[in-house]
Coordinates of C-alpha atoms in Angstrom, one line a residue:
A23 CA 1.7 -90.4 -20.8
W24 CA -1.3 -88.5 -19.7
P25 CA -2.8 -89.2 -16.2
P26 CA -6.2 -90.6 -15.9
A27 CA -9.1 -88.0 -16.3
P28 CA -11.0 -87.3 -13.1
A29 CA -14.4 -89.1 -13.0
D30 CA -16.3 -85.8 -12.7
W31 CA -14.9 -84.1 -15.8
P32 CA -17.7 -83.1 -18.1
F33 CA -15.9 -84.0 -21.3
W34 CA -12.4 -85.1 -22.5
V35 CA -10.5 -85.0 -25.9
E36 CA -8.4 -88.0 -27.3
D37 CA -4.9 -86.8 -27.9
D38 CA -4.6 -88.8 -31.1
D39 CA -7.8 -86.9 -32.7
R40 CA -9.7 -90.0 -33.2
G41 CA -12.7 -88.7 -31.6
I42 CA -14.6 -89.4 -28.5
A43 CA -16.1 -92.7 -29.5
G44 CA -13.1 -93.9 -31.4
E45 CA -11.4 -97.1 -31.5
A46 CA -9.2 -96.4 -28.6
G47 CA -12.1 -96.3 -26.4
A48 CA -13.3 -99.7 -27.5
A49 CA -9.7 -101.1 -27.2
G50 CA -9.6 -99.7 -23.6
T51 CA -6.5 -97.5 -24.5
G52 CA -8.3 -94.2 -24.3
W53 CA -10.3 -92.3 -21.7
A54 CA -13.9 -93.0 -21.2
A55 CA -16.3 -90.2 -20.3
P56 CA -19.8 -90.8 -18.8
E57 CA -22.7 -89.7 -20.9
A58 CA -23.7 -86.9 -18.5
S59 CA -20.2 -85.3 -19.2
L60 CA -21.2 -84.4 -22.8
T61 CA -23.8 -82.0 -21.7
A62 CA -22.6 -78.4 -21.2
A63 CA -22.5 -77.2 -17.6
P64 CA -24.9 -74.7 -16.7
A65 CA -23.5 -71.1 -16.5
P66 CA -22.9 -69.8 -13.2
A67 CA -25.7 -67.5 -12.0
R68 CA -24.7 -63.7 -12.0
P69 CA -25.2 -62.3 -8.5
A70 CA -28.1 -59.8 -8.2
P71 CA -26.7 -56.2 -7.9
S72 CA -26.7 -55.3 -4.3
R73 CA -28.0 -52.1 -3.2
P74 CA -25.9 -49.9 -1.1
A75 CA -26.7 -49.5 2.3
P76 CA -28.4 -46.2 3.4
G77 CA -25.9 -43.3 3.7
R78 CA -23.3 -45.1 1.6
P79 CA -22.4 -44.4 -2.0
A80 CA -22.9 -47.1 -4.7
P81 CA -19.9 -48.3 -6.5
G82 CA -18.3 -45.9 -8.8
Q83 CA -20.3 -42.9 -7.1
F84 CA -18.2 -40.0 -6.1
T85 CA -17.0 -40.5 -2.5
G86 CA -16.0 -37.0 -1.8
H87 CA -17.8 -34.6 0.4
A88 CA -21.4 -34.5 0.7
G89 CA -23.4 -33.0 -2.1
A90 CA -20.6 -33.1 -4.5
G91 CA -21.7 -33.8 -8.2
P92 CA -22.3 -31.7 -11.3
G93 CA -22.2 -28.0 -10.5
A94 CA -20.7 -28.7 -7.1
P95 CA -18.6 -25.8 -5.6
A96 CA -14.9 -25.6 -6.4
Q97 CA -14.0 -26.7 -2.9
F98 CA -15.7 -30.2 -3.4
L99 CA -14.0 -30.7 -6.7
G100 CA -10.4 -30.0 -5.6
R101 CA -8.2 -27.4 -4.1
A102 CA -9.6 -24.1 -4.6
K103 CA -7.6 -21.2 -6.0
T104 CA -6.6 -18.0 -4.2
S105 CA -8.5 -15.1 -5.5
G106 CA -6.2 -12.7 -7.5
F107 CA -8.4 -9.7 -6.3
A108 CA -7.4 -10.6 -2.8
I109 CA -3.6 -10.6 -3.5
A110 CA -3.9 -7.3 -5.4
S111 CA -5.9 -5.7 -2.5
F112 CA -3.0 -6.7 -0.2
V113 CA -0.1 -5.6 -2.4
F114 CA -1.8 -2.2 -2.9
G115 CA -2.4 -1.9 0.8
L116 CA 1.3 -2.2 1.4
L117 CA 2.3 0.3 -1.2
G118 CA -0.3 3.0 -0.1
G119 CA -2.7 2.7 -3.0
V120 CA -5.7 3.1 -0.8
L121 CA -8.5 3.4 -3.2
L122 CA -7.5 0.3 -5.4
S123 CA -6.8 -1.8 -2.3
V124 CA -10.4 -0.9 -1.0
I125 CA -12.0 -1.8 -4.4
F126 CA -10.1 -4.9 -4.9
G127 CA -10.6 -6.2 -1.3
I128 CA -14.4 -5.6 -1.4
V129 CA -14.4 -7.4 -4.9
A130 CA -12.4 -10.2 -3.5
L131 CA -14.7 -10.8 -0.5
V132 CA -17.7 -11.1 -2.8
R133 CA -16.1 -13.4 -5.2
I134 CA -14.7 -15.5 -2.3
R135 CA -18.2 -15.9 -0.7
R136 CA -19.7 -16.9 -4.1
R137 CA -17.1 -18.9 -5.7
G138 CA -15.6 -20.6 -2.7
Q139 CA -12.2 -19.2 -3.5
R140 CA -9.3 -18.9 -0.9
G141 CA -7.6 -15.5 0.2
K142 CA -10.0 -13.9 2.5
G143 CA -7.1 -13.2 4.8
F144 CA -5.3 -11.3 2.0
A145 CA -8.6 -9.2 1.3
I146 CA -8.9 -8.3 4.9
A147 CA -5.3 -7.4 5.5
G148 CA -5.4 -5.2 2.3
L149 CA -8.5 -3.3 3.8
V150 CA -6.8 -3.0 7.1
L151 CA -3.6 -1.6 5.7
S152 CA -5.7 0.9 3.6
G153 CA -7.4 2.0 6.8
A154 CA -4.0 2.4 8.5
W155 CA -2.8 4.6 5.6
V156 CA -5.8 6.7 5.8
L157 CA -5.2 7.2 9.5
V158 CA -1.5 8.2 9.1
V159 CA -2.3 10.6 6.3
G160 CA -5.2 12.1 8.5
V161 CA -2.9 12.5 11.5
A162 CA -0.1 14.0 9.4
I163 CA -2.4 16.6 8.0
A164 CA -3.9 17.3 11.4
V165 CA -0.4 18.0 12.9
L166 CA 0.5 20.1 9.7
V167 CA -2.8 22.1 10.3
I168 CA -2.1 22.5 14.0
E169 CA 1.5 23.6 13.5
Q170 CA 0.5 26.3 11.0
P171 CA 0.5 29.8 12.6
G172 CA -3.1 31.1 12.8
R173 CA -3.6 34.5 11.6
S174 CA -6.3 37.3 12.5
A175 CA -9.0 37.7 10.0
A176 CA -9.2 41.3 10.9
T177 CA -5.5 42.4 10.8
G178 CA -3.8 39.6 9.0
Q179 CA -1.2 39.4 11.8
I180 CA -0.2 36.1 13.4
A181 CA -2.6 35.3 16.2
H182 CA -1.6 31.8 17.2
Q183 CA 1.9 30.3 17.5
G184 CA 3.1 28.0 14.8
T185 CA 5.9 26.8 12.5
A186 CA 6.2 28.5 9.2
S187 CA 8.9 28.8 6.3
I188 CA 10.8 32.0 6.8
L189 CA 10.1 32.7 3.2
S190 CA 6.2 32.7 3.9
L191 CA 6.4 35.4 6.6
H192 CA 4.7 38.6 6.0
S193 CA 5.8 42.0 6.7
G194 CA 5.3 42.8 10.5
D195 CA 5.5 39.0 11.4
C196 CA 7.4 38.1 14.6
F197 CA 9.2 34.9 15.1
Q198 CA 11.9 33.0 17.3
N199 CA 15.2 32.9 15.4
P200 CA 17.1 29.8 16.2
A201 CA 19.8 30.5 18.7
G202 CA 23.2 31.0 16.9
S203 CA 21.9 30.4 13.6
G204 CA 22.6 33.9 12.1
L205 CA 19.6 33.0 9.6
I206 CA 22.0 30.9 7.4
H207 CA 20.4 28.0 6.0
V208 CA 17.3 28.5 8.3
R209 CA 14.1 27.2 6.4
N210 CA 11.4 27.0 9.3
V211 CA 10.9 29.2 12.2
T212 CA 8.4 29.4 15.2
A213 CA 6.1 32.3 14.2
V214 CA 4.4 34.0 17.2
P215 CA 2.2 37.0 17.9
C216 CA 4.3 39.9 18.6
T217 CA 3.0 40.4 22.0
T218 CA 4.5 37.0 22.9
A219 CA 8.2 36.7 23.6
H220 CA 10.3 36.7 20.4
N221 CA 13.7 37.8 19.3
A222 CA 13.0 38.7 15.4
Q223 CA 10.6 40.5 13.3
V224 CA 10.2 40.9 9.5
F225 CA 9.8 44.8 9.0
A226 CA 9.8 45.0 5.1
I227 CA 9.6 42.9 1.9
F228 CA 10.5 44.3 -1.4
E229 CA 11.0 42.9 -5.1
V230 CA 14.2 42.9 -6.9
K231 CA 13.9 44.4 -10.4
A232 CA 16.3 42.5 -12.8
A233 CA 16.1 40.7 -16.0
G234 CA 18.3 37.8 -14.8
Y235 CA 19.8 36.7 -11.6
P236 CA 22.4 39.5 -10.7
G237 CA 24.8 37.0 -8.9
H238 CA 25.4 36.4 -5.1
A239 CA 27.4 39.5 -4.6
A240 CA 25.3 41.9 -6.4
M241 CA 22.2 40.4 -4.6
L242 CA 23.9 41.0 -1.3
Q243 CA 24.4 44.5 -2.1
L244 CA 21.0 45.0 -3.5
A245 CA 19.4 43.6 -0.2
D246 CA 21.6 45.3 2.2
R247 CA 20.8 48.7 0.5
G248 CA 17.2 48.1 0.0
C249 CA 16.6 47.0 3.6
R250 CA 18.6 49.9 5.2
A251 CA 16.8 52.5 3.1
R252 CA 13.3 51.0 4.5
I253 CA 14.3 51.2 8.1
P254 CA 13.4 54.8 8.7
R255 CA 10.0 54.2 6.7
Y256 CA 8.9 51.2 8.7
V257 CA 10.7 50.9 12.0
D258 CA 10.2 52.8 15.2
R259 CA 13.9 53.9 15.8
T260 CA 13.0 54.7 19.6
K261 CA 12.7 50.8 20.1
L262 CA 16.1 49.9 18.4
T263 CA 18.9 49.0 20.8
G264 CA 22.7 48.1 20.4
T265 CA 22.0 44.4 20.8
M266 CA 19.8 44.5 17.6
S267 CA 21.2 43.7 14.1
L268 CA 19.9 43.9 10.5
H269 CA 19.4 40.8 8.6
F270 CA 17.8 39.8 5.2
V271 CA 16.8 36.7 3.1
F272 CA 17.2 37.0 -0.5
P273 CA 16.8 34.4 -3.3
E274 CA 19.5 32.1 -4.5
P275 CA 19.8 31.1 -8.1
D276 CA 17.4 28.1 -7.7
S277 CA 15.0 30.1 -5.9
W278 CA 15.3 32.8 -8.4
A279 CA 14.8 30.2 -11.4
A280 CA 11.6 29.2 -9.5
G281 CA 10.3 32.6 -9.6
R282 CA 11.1 34.1 -6.2
R283 CA 12.2 37.7 -6.6
S284 CA 11.6 39.1 -3.2
V285 CA 13.8 40.1 -0.3
S286 CA 12.8 40.0 3.3
C287 CA 14.3 42.5 5.8
L288 CA 14.7 41.4 9.4
I289 CA 15.7 42.8 12.8
V290 CA 17.2 40.3 15.2
D291 CA 17.8 40.8 18.9
S292 CA 20.5 38.7 20.2
S293 CA 20.4 39.6 24.1
K294 CA 16.5 39.6 25.0
D295 CA 13.2 38.6 24.0
L296 CA 10.8 41.3 22.6
T297 CA 7.2 41.5 23.6
S298 CA 6.1 44.3 21.2
S299 CA 6.3 45.1 17.5
L300 CA 9.2 47.4 16.2
L301 CA 7.0 48.8 13.5
R302 CA 5.6 52.2 13.6

Protein backbone atom coordinates (compact mmCIF):
# COMPACT_ATOMS: atom_id res chain seq x y z
CA ALA A 1 0.00 0.00 0.00
CA TRP A 2 3.03 2.31 0.19
CA PRO A 3 3.49 4.66 -2.72
CA PRO A 4 6.57 4.30 -4.89
CA ALA A 5 9.67 5.90 -3.41
CA PRO A 6 10.94 8.99 -5.19
CA ALA A 7 13.92 8.33 -7.42
CA ASP A 8 16.17 10.76 -5.59
CA TRP A 9 15.72 9.27 -2.06
CA PRO A 10 19.12 8.50 -0.46
CA PHE A 11 17.89 5.24 1.12
CA TRP A 12 14.77 3.30 1.82
CA VAL A 13 13.63 0.63 4.34
CA GLU A 14 11.64 -2.51 3.48
CA ASP A 15 8.37 -2.59 5.37
CA ASP A 16 8.65 -6.36 5.97
CA ASP A 17 12.14 -6.12 7.65
CA ARG A 18 13.82 -8.23 5.05
CA GLY A 19 16.56 -5.73 4.41
CA ILE A 20 17.58 -3.66 1.49
CA ALA A 21 18.92 -6.52 -0.66
CA GLY A 22 16.16 -9.01 0.22
CA GLU A 23 14.16 -11.32 -1.87
CA ALA A 24 11.49 -8.80 -2.40
CA GLY A 25 13.91 -6.73 -4.36
CA ALA A 26 14.77 -9.69 -6.59
CA ALA A 27 11.13 -10.57 -7.04
CA GLY A 28 10.34 -7.04 -8.00
CA THR A 29 7.86 -6.55 -5.19
CA GLY A 30 9.99 -4.13 -3.13
CA TRP A 31 11.54 -0.78 -3.69
CA ALA A 32 14.83 -0.57 -5.47
CA ALA A 33 17.28 2.17 -4.49
CA PRO A 34 20.27 3.30 -6.49
CA GLU A 35 23.71 2.60 -5.05
CA ALA A 36 24.37 6.30 -4.56
CA SER A 37 21.44 6.46 -2.15
CA LEU A 38 23.32 4.36 0.46
CA THR A 39 25.93 7.10 0.93
CA ALA A 40 25.06 9.51 3.70
CA ALA A 41 24.29 12.96 2.44
CA PRO A 42 26.82 15.58 3.42
CA ALA A 43 25.80 17.72 6.40
CA PRO A 44 24.70 21.17 5.44
CA ALA A 45 27.41 23.73 5.94
CA ARG A 46 26.88 26.11 8.91
CA PRO A 47 26.79 29.71 7.84
CA ALA A 48 29.72 31.77 9.01
CA PRO A 49 28.81 34.14 11.82
CA SER A 50 28.02 37.47 10.37
CA ARG A 51 29.71 40.51 11.83
CA PRO A 52 27.39 43.30 12.86
CA ALA A 53 27.40 46.40 10.82
CA PRO A 54 29.28 49.30 12.34
CA GLY A 55 27.16 51.09 14.95
CA ARG A 56 24.75 48.15 15.40
CA PRO A 57 24.87 45.71 18.35
CA ALA A 58 25.62 42.03 17.85
CA PRO A 59 22.87 39.45 18.55
CA GLY A 60 22.27 39.13 22.28
CA GLN A 61 24.03 42.37 23.11
CA PHE A 62 22.21 44.95 25.25
CA THR A 63 20.31 47.24 22.95
CA GLY A 64 19.50 50.01 25.41
CA HIS A 65 21.10 53.43 25.64
CA ALA A 66 24.60 53.87 24.35
CA GLY A 67 27.23 53.13 26.94
CA ALA A 68 25.05 50.71 28.96
CA GLY A 69 26.71 47.66 30.37
CA PRO A 70 28.26 46.50 33.62
CA GLY A 71 28.56 49.44 35.98
CA ALA A 72 26.34 51.65 33.83
CA PRO A 73 24.34 54.38 35.63
CA ALA A 74 20.98 53.43 37.05
CA GLN A 75 19.05 55.38 34.40
CA PHE A 76 20.37 53.01 31.71
CA LEU A 77 19.37 49.90 33.61
CA GLY A 78 15.76 50.84 34.38
CA ARG A 79 13.62 53.59 35.88
CA ALA A 80 15.68 55.50 38.47
CA LYS A 81 14.42 55.83 42.05
CA THR A 82 13.29 59.12 43.57
CA SER A 83 15.70 60.40 46.19
CA GLY A 84 14.33 60.04 49.73
CA PHE A 85 16.43 63.02 50.82
CA ALA A 86 14.67 65.17 48.21
CA ILE A 87 11.23 64.18 49.51
CA ALA A 88 12.33 64.79 53.11
CA SER A 89 13.62 68.24 52.16
CA PHE A 90 10.26 69.12 50.58
CA VAL A 91 8.24 67.87 53.58
CA PHE A 92 10.37 69.72 56.14
CA GLY A 93 10.20 72.81 53.94
CA LEU A 94 6.40 72.70 54.12
CA LEU A 95 6.43 72.21 57.90
CA GLY A 96 8.93 74.97 58.59
CA GLY A 97 11.85 72.74 59.54
CA VAL A 98 14.28 75.06 57.82
CA LEU A 99 17.55 73.55 59.04
CA LEU A 100 16.64 69.95 58.19
CA SER A 101 15.10 70.98 54.89
CA VAL A 102 18.29 72.75 53.81
CA ILE A 103 20.53 69.86 54.89
CA PHE A 104 18.40 67.22 53.15
CA GLY A 105 18.03 69.39 50.05
CA ILE A 106 21.80 69.82 49.61
CA VAL A 107 22.44 66.11 50.23
CA ALA A 108 19.71 65.20 47.73
CA LEU A 109 21.15 67.40 44.97
CA VAL A 110 24.61 65.88 45.44
CA ARG A 111 23.30 62.31 45.38
CA ILE A 112 21.04 62.99 42.39
CA ARG A 113 23.99 64.29 40.39
CA ARG A 114 26.23 61.36 41.32
CA ARG A 115 23.74 58.50 41.17
CA GLY A 116 21.35 59.69 38.51
CA GLN A 117 18.35 59.59 40.87
CA ARG A 118 15.11 61.47 40.39
CA GLY A 119 13.60 64.14 42.67
CA LYS A 120 15.59 67.24 41.83
CA GLY A 121 12.38 69.26 41.76
CA PHE A 122 11.48 68.18 45.31
CA ALA A 123 14.93 69.16 46.59
CA ILE A 124 14.79 72.60 44.94
CA ALA A 125 11.23 73.16 46.22
CA GLY A 126 12.35 72.28 49.75
CA LEU A 127 15.17 74.83 49.57
CA VAL A 128 12.82 77.49 48.19
CA LEU A 129 10.29 76.86 50.96
CA SER A 130 13.05 77.09 53.57
CA GLY A 131 14.09 80.43 52.14
CA ALA A 132 10.48 81.61 52.28
CA TRP A 133 10.21 80.61 55.96
CA VAL A 134 13.41 82.51 56.76
CA LEU A 135 12.06 85.56 54.94
CA VAL A 136 8.70 85.46 56.76
CA VAL A 137 10.31 85.05 60.19
CA GLY A 138 12.77 87.84 59.43
CA VAL A 139 9.98 90.19 58.40
CA ALA A 140 7.96 89.32 61.52
CA ILE A 141 10.93 89.99 63.77
CA ALA A 142 11.62 93.26 61.99
CA VAL A 143 8.00 94.35 62.42
CA LEU A 144 8.08 93.50 66.13
CA VAL A 145 11.31 95.38 66.61
CA ILE A 146 9.94 98.41 64.77
CA GLU A 147 6.68 98.35 66.78
CA GLN A 148 8.45 98.17 70.13
CA PRO A 149 8.69 101.59 71.79
CA GLY A 150 12.20 102.98 71.87
CA ARG A 151 13.53 104.25 75.20
CA SER A 152 16.11 106.90 75.88
CA ALA A 153 19.39 105.50 77.15
CA ALA A 154 19.85 108.53 79.42
CA THR A 155 16.41 108.79 81.08
CA GLY A 156 14.85 105.40 80.39
CA GLN A 157 11.67 107.14 79.22
CA ILE A 158 9.94 106.38 75.93
CA ALA A 159 11.56 108.29 73.07
CA HIS A 160 9.85 106.64 70.07
CA GLN A 161 6.26 105.50 69.66
CA GLY A 162 5.53 101.76 69.64
CA THR A 163 3.10 99.04 70.67
CA ALA A 164 3.64 97.59 74.14
CA SER A 165 1.86 95.44 76.68
CA ILE A 166 0.18 97.53 79.33
CA LEU A 167 1.85 95.32 81.93
CA SER A 168 5.31 96.20 80.55
CA LEU A 169 4.96 99.97 80.96
CA HIS A 170 7.18 101.74 83.49
CA SER A 171 6.24 104.39 85.97
CA GLY A 172 6.04 107.72 84.10
CA ASP A 173 5.23 106.15 80.69
CA CYS A 174 2.55 107.86 78.63
CA PHE A 175 0.24 106.03 76.20
CA GLN A 176 -2.94 106.18 74.16
CA ASN A 177 -5.84 104.55 75.98
CA PRO A 178 -8.20 102.79 73.49
CA ALA A 179 -11.38 104.89 73.23
CA GLY A 180 -14.23 103.60 75.36
CA SER A 181 -12.26 100.65 76.69
CA GLY A 182 -12.04 101.74 80.30
CA LEU A 183 -8.87 99.59 80.41
CA ILE A 184 -10.99 96.46 80.73
CA HIS A 185 -9.37 93.51 78.93
CA VAL A 186 -6.82 95.85 77.35
CA ARG A 187 -3.52 94.05 76.75
CA ASN A 188 -1.60 96.22 74.28
CA VAL A 189 -1.48 100.00 74.01
CA THR A 190 0.40 102.57 71.92
CA ALA A 191 3.17 103.95 74.09
CA VAL A 192 4.37 107.43 73.13
CA PRO A 193 6.73 110.10 74.46
CA CYS A 194 4.90 112.30 76.96
CA THR A 195 5.50 115.31 74.71
CA THR A 196 3.38 113.60 72.04
CA ALA A 197 -0.43 113.78 72.27
CA HIS A 198 -1.71 111.10 74.66
CA ASN A 199 -4.55 110.55 77.10
CA ALA A 200 -3.11 108.27 79.80
CA GLN A 201 -0.04 107.91 81.98
CA VAL A 202 1.37 105.43 84.50
CA PHE A 203 2.24 107.39 87.63
CA ALA A 204 3.15 104.60 90.09
CA ILE A 205 3.80 100.86 90.37
CA PHE A 206 3.88 98.95 93.66
CA GLU A 207 4.07 95.36 94.83
CA VAL A 208 1.29 93.56 96.75
CA LYS A 209 2.57 91.84 99.86
CA ALA A 210 0.51 88.70 100.45
CA ALA A 211 1.25 85.01 101.02
CA GLY A 212 -1.46 83.97 98.57
CA TYR A 213 -3.87 85.54 96.13
CA PRO A 214 -6.17 87.69 98.27
CA GLY A 215 -9.18 87.36 95.95
CA HIS A 216 -10.68 89.74 93.41
CA ALA A 217 -12.57 91.99 95.86
CA ALA A 218 -9.64 92.26 98.25
CA MET A 219 -7.22 92.91 95.38
CA LEU A 220 -9.50 95.67 94.08
CA GLN A 221 -9.46 97.40 97.50
CA LEU A 222 -5.68 97.02 97.84
CA ALA A 223 -5.11 98.53 94.37
CA ASP A 224 -7.49 101.45 94.91
CA ARG A 225 -6.13 102.29 98.34
CA GLY A 226 -2.50 101.95 97.26
CA CYS A 227 -2.88 104.11 94.13
CA ARG A 228 -4.77 106.90 95.91
CA ALA A 229 -2.11 107.02 98.59
CA ARG A 230 0.59 107.55 95.95
CA ILE A 231 -1.06 110.42 94.08
CA PRO A 232 0.26 113.19 96.40
CA ARG A 233 3.73 111.68 96.28
CA TYR A 234 4.12 111.37 92.49
CA VAL A 235 1.48 113.52 90.72
CA ASP A 236 1.50 117.30 90.18
CA ARG A 237 -1.96 118.15 91.48
CA THR A 238 -2.01 121.43 89.62
CA LYS A 239 -2.24 119.51 86.35
CA LEU A 240 -5.25 117.42 87.37
CA THR A 241 -8.65 118.27 85.90
CA GLY A 242 -12.21 117.13 86.38
CA THR A 243 -12.07 115.03 83.20
CA MET A 244 -9.32 112.82 84.58
CA SER A 245 -9.94 109.59 86.47
CA LEU A 246 -7.93 107.06 88.44
CA HIS A 247 -7.43 103.57 86.99
CA PHE A 248 -5.27 100.64 88.00
CA VAL A 249 -4.21 97.31 86.62
CA PHE A 250 -3.76 94.43 89.06
CA PRO A 251 -3.04 90.72 88.60
CA GLU A 252 -5.79 88.15 88.24
CA PRO A 253 -5.32 84.64 89.74
CA ASP A 254 -3.56 83.25 86.65
CA SER A 255 -1.14 86.20 86.55
CA TRP A 256 -0.56 85.86 90.27
CA ALA A 257 0.26 82.17 89.83
CA ALA A 258 2.72 83.12 87.08
CA GLY A 259 4.58 85.38 89.53
CA ARG A 260 3.13 88.83 88.86
CA ARG A 261 2.52 90.78 92.07
CA SER A 262 2.59 94.43 90.93
CA VAL A 263 -0.21 96.97 90.58
CA SER A 264 0.06 99.76 87.97
CA CYS A 265 -1.61 103.09 88.84
CA LEU A 266 -2.88 105.15 85.89
CA ILE A 267 -4.45 108.55 85.26
CA VAL A 268 -6.71 108.70 82.18
CA ASP A 269 -8.13 111.85 80.60
CA SER A 270 -11.38 111.27 78.73
CA SER A 271 -11.82 114.69 77.12
CA LYS A 272 -8.55 115.85 75.54
CA ASP A 273 -5.05 114.81 74.64
CA LEU A 274 -2.22 115.66 76.98
CA THR A 275 1.13 116.87 75.76
CA SER A 276 3.15 116.79 78.99
CA SER A 277 3.80 114.52 81.93
CA LEU A 278 1.60 114.68 85.02
CA LEU A 279 4.42 113.69 87.36
CA ARG A 280 6.23 116.07 89.67
